[in-house]
PDB file of C-alpha atoms in Angstrom:
ATOM      1  CA  UNK Q1213      17.019  -0.533  -0.371  1.00  0.00           C
ATOM      2  CA  UNK Q1214      16.435   1.222  -3.649  1.00  0.00           C
ATOM      3  CA  UNK Q1215      18.809   0.541  -6.312  1.00  0.00           C
ATOM      4  CA  UNK Q1216      20.329   3.516  -6.965  1.00  0.00           C
ATOM      5  CA  UNK Q1217      21.150   4.077 -10.510  1.00  0.00           C
ATOM      6  CA  UNK Q1218      22.687   7.420 -12.732  1.00  0.00           C
ATOM      7  CA  UNK Q1219      19.810   9.823 -14.567  1.00  0.00           C
ATOM      8  CA  UNK Q1220      20.058   9.589 -18.288  1.00  0.00           C
ATOM      9  CA  UNK Q1221      21.532  12.949 -19.649  1.00  0.00           C
ATOM     10  CA  UNK Q1222      18.040  14.592 -19.788  1.00  0.00           C
ATOM     11  CA  UNK Q1223      18.089  18.603 -20.439  1.00  0.00           C
ATOM     12  CA  UNK Q1224      15.218  20.955 -20.093  1.00  0.00           C
ATOM     13  CA  UNK Q1225      16.863  21.994 -24.111  1.00  0.00           C
ATOM     14  CA  UNK Q1226      14.795  18.362 -24.922  1.00  0.00           C
ATOM     15  CA  UNK Q1227      11.719  18.895 -23.584  1.00  0.00           C
ATOM     16  CA  UNK Q1228       8.806  20.700 -26.101  1.00  0.00           C
ATOM     17  CA  UNK Q1229       7.863  23.656 -24.557  1.00  0.00           C
ATOM     18  CA  UNK Q1230       4.024  22.738 -25.054  1.00  0.00           C
ATOM     19  CA  UNK Q1231       2.115  20.719 -22.978  1.00  0.00           C
ATOM     20  CA  UNK Q1232       0.778  18.634 -26.279  1.00  0.00           C
ATOM     21  CA  UNK Q1233       4.314  18.144 -27.365  1.00  0.00           C
ATOM     22  CA  UNK Q1234       5.813  18.090 -23.771  1.00  0.00           C
ATOM     23  CA  UNK Q1235       3.154  14.861 -23.828  1.00  0.00           C
ATOM     24  CA  UNK Q1236       4.092  12.866 -26.823  1.00  0.00           C
ATOM     25  CA  UNK Q1237       7.890  13.179 -25.941  1.00  0.00           C
ATOM     26  CA  UNK Q1238       7.623  11.861 -22.293  1.00  0.00           C
ATOM     27  CA  UNK Q1239       5.388   8.957 -23.832  1.00  0.00           C
ATOM     28  CA  UNK Q1240       8.150   7.587 -25.575  1.00  0.00           C
ATOM     29  CA  UNK Q1241      10.863   7.646 -22.375  1.00  0.00           C
ATOM     30  CA  UNK Q1242       9.230   6.948 -19.759  1.00  0.00           C
ATOM     31  CA  UNK Q1243       9.009   3.224 -18.566  1.00  0.00           C
ATOM     32  CA  UNK Q1244       5.331   2.329 -17.359  1.00  0.00           C
ATOM     33  CA  UNK Q1245       2.251  -0.135 -18.619  1.00  0.00           C
ATOM     34  CA  UNK Q1246       0.502   3.053 -20.064  1.00  0.00           C
ATOM     35  CA  UNK Q1247       3.619   5.617 -21.054  1.00  0.00           C
ATOM     36  CA  UNK Q1248       1.270   8.056 -22.629  1.00  0.00           C
ATOM     37  CA  UNK Q1249      -0.614   7.991 -19.220  1.00  0.00           C
ATOM     38  CA  UNK Q1250       2.047   8.164 -16.812  1.00  0.00           C
ATOM     39  CA  UNK Q1251       3.520  10.906 -19.065  1.00  0.00           C
ATOM     40  CA  UNK Q1252      -0.010  12.902 -18.344  1.00  0.00           C
ATOM     41  CA  UNK Q1253       0.544  12.274 -14.272  1.00  0.00           C
ATOM     42  CA  UNK Q1254       3.845  13.681 -14.451  1.00  0.00           C
ATOM     43  CA  UNK Q1255       3.095  17.167 -16.047  1.00  0.00           C
ATOM     44  CA  UNK Q1256       0.045  17.415 -14.257  1.00  0.00           C
ATOM     45  CA  UNK Q1257       1.869  16.895 -10.725  1.00  0.00           C
ATOM     46  CA  UNK Q1258       4.207  19.521 -12.154  1.00  0.00           C
ATOM     47  CA  UNK Q1259       1.825  21.747 -13.165  1.00  0.00           C
ATOM     48  CA  UNK Q1260       0.191  21.397 -10.117  1.00  0.00           C
ATOM     49  CA  UNK Q1261      -3.199  20.566 -12.059  1.00  0.00           C
ATOM     50  CA  UNK Q1262      -5.844  17.692 -12.634  1.00  0.00           C
ATOM     51  CA  UNK Q1263      -5.113  15.709 -15.947  1.00  0.00           C
ATOM     52  CA  UNK Q1264      -8.355  16.972 -17.332  1.00  0.00           C
ATOM     53  CA  UNK Q1265      -7.211  20.612 -17.095  1.00  0.00           C
ATOM     54  CA  UNK Q1266      -4.188  19.147 -18.468  1.00  0.00           C
ATOM     55  CA  UNK Q1267      -5.773  17.681 -21.249  1.00  0.00           C
ATOM     56  CA  UNK Q1268      -8.075  20.772 -22.246  1.00  0.00           C
ATOM     57  CA  UNK Q1269      -5.154  23.200 -23.021  1.00  0.00           C
ATOM     58  CA  UNK Q1270      -2.969  21.074 -25.320  1.00  0.00           C
ATOM     59  CA  UNK Q1271      -0.995  24.461 -26.363  1.00  0.00           C
ATOM     60  CA  UNK Q1272      -0.499  26.067 -22.891  1.00  0.00           C
ATOM     61  CA  UNK Q1273       2.969  27.151 -22.709  1.00  0.00           C
ATOM     62  CA  UNK Q1274       6.139  25.565 -19.944  1.00  0.00           C
ATOM     63  CA  UNK Q1275       8.166  27.757 -18.133  1.00  0.00           C
ATOM     64  CA  UNK Q1276      11.900  26.591 -18.297  1.00  0.00           C
ATOM     65  CA  UNK Q1277      11.746  25.894 -14.403  1.00  0.00           C
ATOM     66  CA  UNK Q1278       8.877  23.494 -15.551  1.00  0.00           C
ATOM     67  CA  UNK Q1279      10.335  22.460 -18.185  1.00  0.00           C
ATOM     68  CA  UNK Q1280      13.075  21.075 -16.182  1.00  0.00           C
ATOM     69  CA  UNK Q1281      11.502  19.686 -13.453  1.00  0.00           C
ATOM     70  CA  UNK Q1282       9.153  17.297 -15.943  1.00  0.00           C
ATOM     71  CA  UNK Q1283      12.085  16.612 -17.478  1.00  0.00           C
ATOM     72  CA  UNK Q1284      14.316  14.972 -14.018  1.00  0.00           C
ATOM     73  CA  UNK Q1285      10.826  13.034 -13.826  1.00  0.00           C
ATOM     74  CA  UNK Q1286      10.849  11.425 -17.121  1.00  0.00           C
ATOM     75  CA  UNK Q1287      14.504  10.985 -16.703  1.00  0.00           C
ATOM     76  CA  UNK Q1288      13.393   9.163 -13.370  1.00  0.00           C
ATOM     77  CA  UNK Q1289      10.494   6.710 -15.035  1.00  0.00           C
ATOM     78  CA  UNK Q1290      12.983   5.773 -17.805  1.00  0.00           C
ATOM     79  CA  UNK Q1291      15.426   4.060 -15.702  1.00  0.00           C
ATOM     80  CA  UNK Q1292      12.318   2.236 -14.115  1.00  0.00           C
ATOM     81  CA  UNK Q1293      11.352   4.552 -10.977  1.00  0.00           C
ATOM     82  CA  UNK Q1294       7.677   3.623 -10.177  1.00  0.00           C
ATOM     83  CA  UNK Q1295       5.208   6.072 -11.318  1.00  0.00           C
ATOM     84  CA  UNK Q1296       4.036   6.693  -7.541  1.00  0.00           C
ATOM     85  CA  UNK Q1297       7.173   7.176  -5.797  1.00  0.00           C
ATOM     86  CA  UNK Q1298       7.607  10.297  -8.127  1.00  0.00           C
ATOM     87  CA  UNK Q1299       4.824  11.511  -7.281  1.00  0.00           C
ATOM     88  CA  UNK Q1300       5.028  10.959  -4.167  1.00  0.00           C
ATOM     89  CA  UNK Q1301       1.338   9.813  -4.064  1.00  0.00           C
ATOM     90  CA  UNK Q1302      -0.895   6.767  -4.522  1.00  0.00           C
ATOM     91  CA  UNK Q1303      -4.856   6.400  -4.225  1.00  0.00           C
ATOM     92  CA  UNK Q1304      -6.315   4.208  -1.777  1.00  0.00           C
ATOM     93  CA  UNK Q1305      -9.669   3.059  -1.171  1.00  0.00           C
ATOM     94  CA  UNK Q1306     -10.973   6.451  -2.529  1.00  0.00           C
ATOM     95  CA  UNK Q1307      -8.113   8.473  -0.660  1.00  0.00           C
ATOM     96  CA  UNK Q1308      -4.748   9.935  -1.353  1.00  0.00           C
ATOM     97  CA  UNK Q1309      -1.442   8.576   0.396  1.00  0.00           C
ATOM     98  CA  UNK Q1310       1.754   9.699   0.593  1.00  0.00           C
ATOM     99  CA  UNK Q1311       4.250   7.068  -0.306  1.00  0.00           C
ATOM    100  CA  UNK Q1312       7.918   7.149  -0.260  1.00  0.00           C
ATOM    101  CA  UNK Q1313      10.804   4.260  -1.021  1.00  0.00           C
ATOM    102  CA  UNK Q1314      10.407   3.364   2.338  1.00  0.00           C
ATOM    103  CA  UNK Q1315       7.164   1.991   1.997  1.00  0.00           C
ATOM    104  CA  UNK Q1316       4.864  -0.448  -0.192  1.00  0.00           C
ATOM    105  CA  UNK Q1317       2.849   1.299  -2.746  1.00  0.00           C
ATOM    106  CA  UNK Q1318      -0.693   0.152  -2.155  1.00  0.00           C
ATOM    107  CA  UNK Q1319      -2.062  -1.580  -4.473  1.00  0.00           C
ATOM    108  CA  UNK Q1320      -5.900  -2.177  -5.298  1.00  0.00           C
ATOM    109  CA  UNK Q1321      -6.049  -6.004  -4.544  1.00  0.00           C
ATOM    110  CA  UNK Q1322      -5.338  -4.592  -0.646  1.00  0.00           C
ATOM    111  CA  UNK Q1323      -8.959  -2.689  -0.544  1.00  0.00           C
ATOM    112  CA  UNK Q1324     -10.577  -6.073  -0.486  1.00  0.00           C
ATOM    113  CA  UNK Q1325      -8.636  -6.578   2.746  1.00  0.00           C
ATOM    114  CA  UNK Q1326     -10.552  -3.395   4.173  1.00  0.00           C
ATOM    115  CA  UNK Q1327     -13.534  -4.659   2.405  1.00  0.00           C
ATOM    116  CA  UNK Q1328     -13.399  -8.093   4.466  1.00  0.00           C
ATOM    117  CA  UNK Q1329     -12.597  -6.182   8.151  1.00  0.00           C
ATOM    118  CA  UNK Q1330     -15.154  -3.150   7.119  1.00  0.00           C
ATOM    119  CA  UNK Q1331     -18.217  -6.214   6.659  1.00  0.00           C
ATOM    120  CA  UNK Q1332     -17.341  -8.131   9.658  1.00  0.00           C
ATOM    121  CA  UNK Q1333     -16.597  -4.848  12.082  1.00  0.00           C
ATOM    122  CA  UNK Q1334     -20.195  -3.728  11.136  1.00  0.00           C
ATOM    123  CA  UNK Q1335     -21.984  -6.328  11.342  1.00  0.00           C
ATOM    124  CA  UNK Q1336     -19.968  -7.255  15.110  1.00  0.00           C
ATOM    125  CA  UNK Q1337     -21.952  -3.552  15.530  1.00  0.00           C
ATOM    126  CA  UNK Q1338     -24.989  -4.789  15.176  1.00  0.00           C
ATOM    127  CA  UNK Q1339     -24.909  -7.495  17.979  1.00  0.00           C
ATOM    128  CA  UNK Q1340     -24.238  -4.393  20.348  1.00  0.00           C
ATOM    129  CA  UNK Q1341     -20.707  -4.729  21.347  1.00  0.00           C
ATOM    130  CA  UNK Q1342     -18.809  -1.601  22.252  1.00  0.00           C
ATOM    131  CA  UNK Q1343     -15.730   0.484  20.365  1.00  0.00           C
ATOM    132  CA  UNK Q1344     -13.986  -1.424  18.184  1.00  0.00           C
ATOM    133  CA  UNK Q1345     -10.388  -1.893  19.036  1.00  0.00           C
ATOM    134  CA  UNK Q1346      -8.166  -2.867  16.233  1.00  0.00           C
ATOM    135  CA  UNK Q1347      -4.771  -3.448  14.961  1.00  0.00           C
ATOM    136  CA  UNK Q1348      -2.990  -2.918  11.724  1.00  0.00           C
ATOM    137  CA  UNK Q1349       0.144  -5.414  11.711  1.00  0.00           C
ATOM    138  CA  UNK Q1350       2.756  -4.116   9.391  1.00  0.00           C
ATOM    139  CA  UNK Q1351       1.352  -0.872   8.281  1.00  0.00           C
ATOM    140  CA  UNK Q1352       3.748   0.759   6.017  1.00  0.00           C
ATOM    141  CA  UNK Q1353       2.195   3.595   4.637  1.00  0.00           C
ATOM    142  CA  UNK Q1354      -0.544   3.229   7.014  1.00  0.00           C
ATOM    143  CA  UNK Q1355      -3.503   2.698   4.349  1.00  0.00           C
ATOM    144  CA  UNK Q1356      -5.340  -0.449   5.510  1.00  0.00           C
ATOM    145  CA  UNK Q1357      -5.061   1.297   9.445  1.00  0.00           C
ATOM    146  CA  UNK Q1358      -6.505   4.906   7.802  1.00  0.00           C
ATOM    147  CA  UNK Q1359      -8.603   3.607   6.172  1.00  0.00           C
ATOM    148  CA  UNK Q1360     -10.697   1.359   8.810  1.00  0.00           C
ATOM    149  CA  UNK Q1361     -10.403   4.366  10.935  1.00  0.00           C
ATOM    150  CA  UNK Q1362     -11.663   6.891   8.565  1.00  0.00           C
ATOM    151  CA  UNK Q1363     -14.949   4.294   7.799  1.00  0.00           C
ATOM    152  CA  UNK Q1364     -15.094   3.320  11.699  1.00  0.00           C
ATOM    153  CA  UNK Q1365     -15.492   6.345  13.755  1.00  0.00           C
ATOM    154  CA  UNK Q1366     -16.382   4.790  16.530  1.00  0.00           C
ATOM    155  CA  UNK Q1367     -13.245   2.734  16.436  1.00  0.00           C
ATOM    156  CA  UNK Q1368      -9.198   3.118  17.858  1.00  0.00           C
ATOM    157  CA  UNK Q1369      -6.509   1.176  17.052  1.00  0.00           C
ATOM    158  CA  UNK Q1370      -2.919   0.584  16.976  1.00  0.00           C
ATOM    159  CA  UNK Q1371      -0.894   0.586  13.897  1.00  0.00           C
ATOM    160  CA  UNK Q1372       2.562  -1.586  14.687  1.00  0.00           C
ATOM    161  CA  UNK Q1373       6.014  -1.379  11.565  1.00  0.00           C
ATOM    162  CA  UNK Q1374       9.309  -2.934  12.277  1.00  0.00           C
ATOM    163  CA  UNK Q1375      10.789   0.361  10.408  1.00  0.00           C
ATOM    164  CA  UNK Q1376      10.967   4.139  11.481  1.00  0.00           C
ATOM    165  CA  UNK Q1377      10.642   5.250   8.422  1.00  0.00           C
ATOM    166  CA  UNK Q1378       7.719   3.993   7.198  1.00  0.00           C
ATOM    167  CA  UNK Q1379       5.920   4.669  10.544  1.00  0.00           C
ATOM    168  CA  UNK Q1380       6.689   8.349  10.206  1.00  0.00           C
ATOM    169  CA  UNK Q1381       4.780   8.393   6.715  1.00  0.00           C
ATOM    170  CA  UNK Q1382       1.790   5.930   8.015  1.00  0.00           C
ATOM    171  CA  UNK Q1383       1.178   9.226  10.846  1.00  0.00           C
ATOM    172  CA  UNK Q1384       2.088  11.826   8.235  1.00  0.00           C
ATOM    173  CA  UNK Q1385      -1.291  10.023   6.410  1.00  0.00           C
ATOM    174  CA  UNK Q1386      -3.169   9.325   9.306  1.00  0.00           C
ATOM    175  CA  UNK Q1387      -2.869  12.938  10.041  1.00  0.00           C
ATOM    176  CA  UNK Q1388      -3.694  13.998   6.619  1.00  0.00           C
ATOM    177  CA  UNK Q1389      -7.518  12.363   7.224  1.00  0.00           C
ATOM    178  CA  UNK Q1390      -8.063  13.588  10.593  1.00  0.00           C
ATOM    179  CA  UNK Q1391      -7.333   9.995  12.244  1.00  0.00           C
ATOM    180  CA  UNK Q1392      -4.767  10.624  14.730  1.00  0.00           C
ATOM    181  CA  UNK Q1393      -6.571  10.888  17.780  1.00  0.00           C
ATOM    182  CA  UNK Q1394      -8.007   7.362  17.083  1.00  0.00           C
ATOM    183  CA  UNK Q1395      -4.767   5.833  16.225  1.00  0.00           C
ATOM    184  CA  UNK Q1396      -1.528   5.080  18.240  1.00  0.00           C
ATOM    185  CA  UNK Q1397       1.980   4.156  15.586  1.00  0.00           C
ATOM    186  CA  UNK Q1398       4.159   1.650  17.380  1.00  0.00           C
ATOM    187  CA  UNK Q1399       7.707   0.636  16.150  1.00  0.00           C
ATOM    188  CA  UNK Q1400       8.349  -3.301  16.727  1.00  0.00           C
ATOM    189  CA  UNK Q1401       8.582  -6.726  15.441  1.00  0.00           C
ATOM    190  CA  UNK Q1402       4.612  -7.798  14.312  1.00  0.00           C
ATOM    191  CA  UNK Q1403       2.400  -8.085  17.336  1.00  0.00           C
ATOM    192  CA  UNK Q1404       4.989  -7.741  20.304  1.00  0.00           C
ATOM    193  CA  UNK Q1405       4.401  -3.425  20.625  1.00  0.00           C
ATOM    194  CA  UNK Q1406       0.599  -4.305  20.920  1.00  0.00           C
ATOM    195  CA  UNK Q1407      -0.147  -2.763  25.228  1.00  0.00           C
ATOM    196  CA  UNK Q1408      -3.604  -4.816  25.158  1.00  0.00           C
ATOM    197  CA  UNK Q1409      -5.276  -7.296  23.652  1.00  0.00           C
ATOM    198  CA  UNK Q1410      -7.543  -6.346  20.096  1.00  0.00           C
ATOM    199  CA  UNK Q1411     -10.819  -7.479  18.595  1.00  0.00           C
ATOM    200  CA  UNK Q1412      -9.801  -7.089  14.900  1.00  0.00           C
ATOM    201  CA  UNK Q1413      -6.139  -7.736  13.203  1.00  0.00           C
ATOM    202  CA  UNK Q1414      -5.750  -7.121   9.894  1.00  0.00           C
ATOM    203  CA  UNK Q1415      -2.301  -7.754   8.278  1.00  0.00           C
ATOM    204  CA  UNK Q1416      -0.778  -7.363   4.681  1.00  0.00           C
ATOM    205  CA  UNK Q1417       2.814  -9.129   5.834  1.00  0.00           C
ATOM    206  CA  UNK Q1418       5.428  -9.662   3.390  1.00  0.00           C
ATOM    207  CA  UNK Q1419       5.337 -12.772   1.490  1.00  0.00           C
ATOM    208  CA  UNK Q1420       7.338 -13.155  -1.557  1.00  0.00           C
ATOM    209  CA  UNK Q1421       8.880 -16.647  -1.873  1.00  0.00           C
ATOM    210  CA  UNK Q1422      12.951 -15.830  -2.198  1.00  0.00           C
ATOM    211  CA  UNK Q1423      12.559 -18.500  -5.266  1.00  0.00           C
ATOM    212  CA  UNK Q1424      10.109 -15.769  -7.034  1.00  0.00           C
ATOM    213  CA  UNK Q1425      12.414 -12.580  -6.852  1.00  0.00           C
ATOM    214  CA  UNK Q1426      14.068 -13.092  -9.975  1.00  0.00           C
ATOM    215  CA  UNK Q1427      10.330 -13.044 -11.264  1.00  0.00           C
ATOM    216  CA  UNK Q1428       9.711  -9.656 -10.125  1.00  0.00           C
ATOM    217  CA  UNK Q1429       8.808  -6.593 -11.984  1.00  0.00           C
ATOM    218  CA  UNK Q1430      12.104  -4.787 -11.813  1.00  0.00           C
ATOM    219  CA  UNK Q1431      10.226  -1.712 -10.188  1.00  0.00           C
ATOM    220  CA  UNK Q1432       9.407  -3.672  -7.402  1.00  0.00           C
ATOM    221  CA  UNK Q1433      12.864  -5.294  -6.974  1.00  0.00           C
ATOM    222  CA  UNK Q1434      14.979  -2.213  -7.544  1.00  0.00           C
ATOM    223  CA  UNK Q1435      12.801   0.251  -5.455  1.00  0.00           C
ATOM    224  CA  UNK Q1436      10.163  -1.139  -3.034  1.00  0.00           C
ATOM    225  CA  UNK Q1437      11.422  -1.804   0.273  1.00  0.00           C
ATOM    226  CA  UNK Q1438      12.477  -5.468   0.568  1.00  0.00           C
ATOM    227  CA  UNK Q1439      11.577  -5.132   4.138  1.00  0.00           C
ATOM    228  CA  UNK Q1440       7.975  -5.080   3.134  1.00  0.00           C
ATOM    229  CA  UNK Q1441       7.982  -7.992   0.320  1.00  0.00           C
ATOM    230  CA  UNK Q1442      10.956 -10.486   1.603  1.00  0.00           C
ATOM    231  CA  UNK Q1443       8.734 -13.616   3.156  1.00  0.00           C
ATOM    232  CA  UNK Q1444      11.605 -15.400   3.436  1.00  0.00           C
ATOM    233  CA  UNK Q1445      12.598 -18.947   1.411  1.00  0.00           C
ATOM    234  CA  UNK Q1446       8.666 -20.394   0.921  1.00  0.00           C
ATOM    235  CA  UNK Q1447       7.113 -16.857   1.291  1.00  0.00           C
ATOM    236  CA  UNK Q1448       5.025 -18.034   4.635  1.00  0.00           C
ATOM    237  CA  UNK Q1449       8.089 -17.456   7.696  1.00  0.00           C
ATOM    238  CA  UNK Q1450       6.541 -13.839   8.383  1.00  0.00           C
ATOM    239  CA  UNK Q1451       2.753 -15.204   8.064  1.00  0.00           C
ATOM    240  CA  UNK Q1452       3.542 -18.209  10.265  1.00  0.00           C
ATOM    241  CA  UNK Q1453       5.613 -16.035  13.111  1.00  0.00           C
ATOM    242  CA  UNK Q1454       2.079 -13.498  12.699  1.00  0.00           C
ATOM    243  CA  UNK Q1455      -0.716 -16.323  13.339  1.00  0.00           C
ATOM    244  CA  UNK Q1456       1.532 -17.960  15.978  1.00  0.00           C
ATOM    245  CA  UNK Q1457       1.731 -14.452  17.891  1.00  0.00           C
ATOM    246  CA  UNK Q1458      -2.424 -13.415  17.063  1.00  0.00           C
ATOM    247  CA  UNK Q1459      -4.519 -15.741  19.490  1.00  0.00           C
ATOM    248  CA  UNK Q1460      -2.576 -14.360  22.674  1.00  0.00           C
ATOM    249  CA  UNK Q1461      -3.666 -10.715  21.537  1.00  0.00           C
ATOM    250  CA  UNK Q1462      -6.923 -11.241  19.968  1.00  0.00           C
ATOM    251  CA  UNK Q1463      -9.872 -11.032  22.427  1.00  0.00           C
ATOM    252  CA  UNK Q1464     -12.549 -13.309  22.412  1.00  0.00           C
ATOM    253  CA  UNK Q1465     -15.234 -13.463  19.443  1.00  0.00           C
ATOM    254  CA  UNK Q1466     -12.593 -11.289  17.114  1.00  0.00           C
ATOM    255  CA  UNK Q1467     -11.754 -11.776  13.849  1.00  0.00           C
ATOM    256  CA  UNK Q1468      -8.081 -11.402  11.679  1.00  0.00           C
ATOM    257  CA  UNK Q1469      -8.001 -10.664   8.146  1.00  0.00           C
ATOM    258  CA  UNK Q1470      -4.418 -11.678   6.295  1.00  0.00           C
ATOM    259  CA  UNK Q1471      -3.673 -10.121   2.770  1.00  0.00           C
ATOM    260  CA  UNK Q1472      -2.175 -13.644   0.523  1.00  0.00           C
ATOM    261  CA  UNK Q1473       0.030 -14.500  -2.066  1.00  0.00           C
ATOM    262  CA  UNK Q1474      -2.299 -15.949  -4.922  1.00  0.00           C
ATOM    263  CA  UNK Q1475      -0.408 -19.185  -4.627  1.00  0.00           C
ATOM    264  CA  UNK Q1476      -0.378 -19.948  -1.102  1.00  0.00           C
ATOM    265  CA  UNK Q1477      -4.310 -20.065   0.177  1.00  0.00           C
ATOM    266  CA  UNK Q1478      -3.484 -23.843   1.214  1.00  0.00           C
ATOM    267  CA  UNK Q1479      -1.105 -23.342   3.437  1.00  0.00           C
ATOM    268  CA  UNK Q1480      -1.983 -20.206   5.048  1.00  0.00           C
ATOM    269  CA  UNK Q1481      -5.457 -21.756   5.815  1.00  0.00           C
ATOM    270  CA  UNK Q1482      -3.831 -25.018   7.077  1.00  0.00           C
ATOM    271  CA  UNK Q1483      -1.480 -22.270   9.295  1.00  0.00           C
ATOM    272  CA  UNK Q1484      -4.572 -20.266  10.858  1.00  0.00           C
ATOM    273  CA  UNK Q1485      -6.719 -23.401  11.326  1.00  0.00           C
ATOM    274  CA  UNK Q1486      -4.176 -24.860  13.727  1.00  0.00           C
ATOM    275  CA  UNK Q1487      -3.468 -21.330  15.513  1.00  0.00           C
ATOM    276  CA  UNK Q1488      -7.137 -21.300  15.876  1.00  0.00           C
ATOM    277  CA  UNK Q1489      -8.334 -24.673  15.887  1.00  0.00           C
ATOM    278  CA  UNK Q1490     -12.399 -23.080  17.303  1.00  0.00           C
ATOM    279  CA  UNK Q1491     -12.239 -20.840  14.767  1.00  0.00           C
ATOM    280  CA  UNK Q1492     -14.024 -20.689  11.553  1.00  0.00           C
ATOM    281  CA  UNK Q1493     -11.250 -19.699   8.381  1.00  0.00           C
ATOM    282  CA  UNK Q1494     -12.201 -18.943   4.842  1.00  0.00           C
ATOM    283  CA  UNK Q1495     -10.427 -17.963   2.111  1.00  0.00           C
ATOM    284  CA  UNK Q1496     -11.436 -14.966  -0.126  1.00  0.00           C
ATOM    285  CA  UNK Q1497     -11.019 -13.950  -3.781  1.00  0.00           C
ATOM    286  CA  UNK Q1498      -9.945 -10.589  -5.268  1.00  0.00           C
ATOM    287  CA  UNK Q1499     -11.566  -9.168  -8.666  1.00  0.00           C
ATOM    288  CA  UNK Q1500      -9.431 -11.828 -10.695  1.00  0.00           C
ATOM    289  CA  UNK Q1501     -10.695 -14.518  -8.620  1.00  0.00           C
ATOM    290  CA  UNK Q1502      -7.501 -15.453  -6.904  1.00  0.00           C
ATOM    291  CA  UNK Q1503      -7.019 -16.309  -3.645  1.00  0.00           C
ATOM    292  CA  UNK Q1504      -6.176 -13.208  -1.502  1.00  0.00           C
ATOM    293  CA  UNK Q1505      -7.691 -13.045   1.989  1.00  0.00           C
ATOM    294  CA  UNK Q1506      -7.130 -15.526   4.840  1.00  0.00           C
ATOM    295  CA  UNK Q1507     -10.802 -14.906   7.105  1.00  0.00           C
ATOM    296  CA  UNK Q1508     -10.558 -16.199  10.539  1.00  0.00           C
ATOM    297  CA  UNK Q1509     -13.863 -15.107  12.375  1.00  0.00           C
ATOM    298  CA  UNK Q1510     -15.827 -16.901  15.719  1.00  0.00           C
TER     299      UNK Q1510
END
């Protein structure tokens, strides 16, 4: 669970009353890799403007209510709360997704998982199979399931998660992008809630080892859900259970795409080959050249 911290005593009286001055002030307060950018995103969110519109009018005066709202967000950022929880939204695969502390913030690396799954699904379509049925295991915000449903308009799918709070966020995101009628959200452990076998399994499961926990960014440790991160003693406990279940819920000629930690390629590949001895198991890299996806295809 996120750690609740007292907010510093930042008041609206301390916030400069023009956009330009407020941004300079906030950039000295926020805790973020790019403080000025974070300040711009927060103030644009408070004012309901795009960043371009915000920056085009640095002389614009803030009302008392706007200054107070901005001060509250800056104070929370100064304590380390992630930017995307503060604004309640994160872009993934070119689409905005609601995020709350009940779900992991979508990462750019996970877009490679969607890329790989879409490439496989589209090649399958050329072989004249019927409509695709997929499942997103451990869906969190629903970003993977929603992206697949949007870009595979003839598909339908299920998305599972242990957390009902996460599933509520995922359902909102599915509705936002017009794919609720093609997605079924199910509470339960990994593949066990699936009502029938599927053609495609995708999963971004917890894979942080307990020995790596202290090395995580404090913003991740203190604010993102442990349930979505903790992979057990060696980071492979949840992945191992998923791969044990996967053969029972995958249709013949189906495929599995699984996101992994950068140092887990050899171990997860071995687990995948043991679970699917007749399949082709490949390691796919992310934009940084790190092992990121284990692909299991027939």
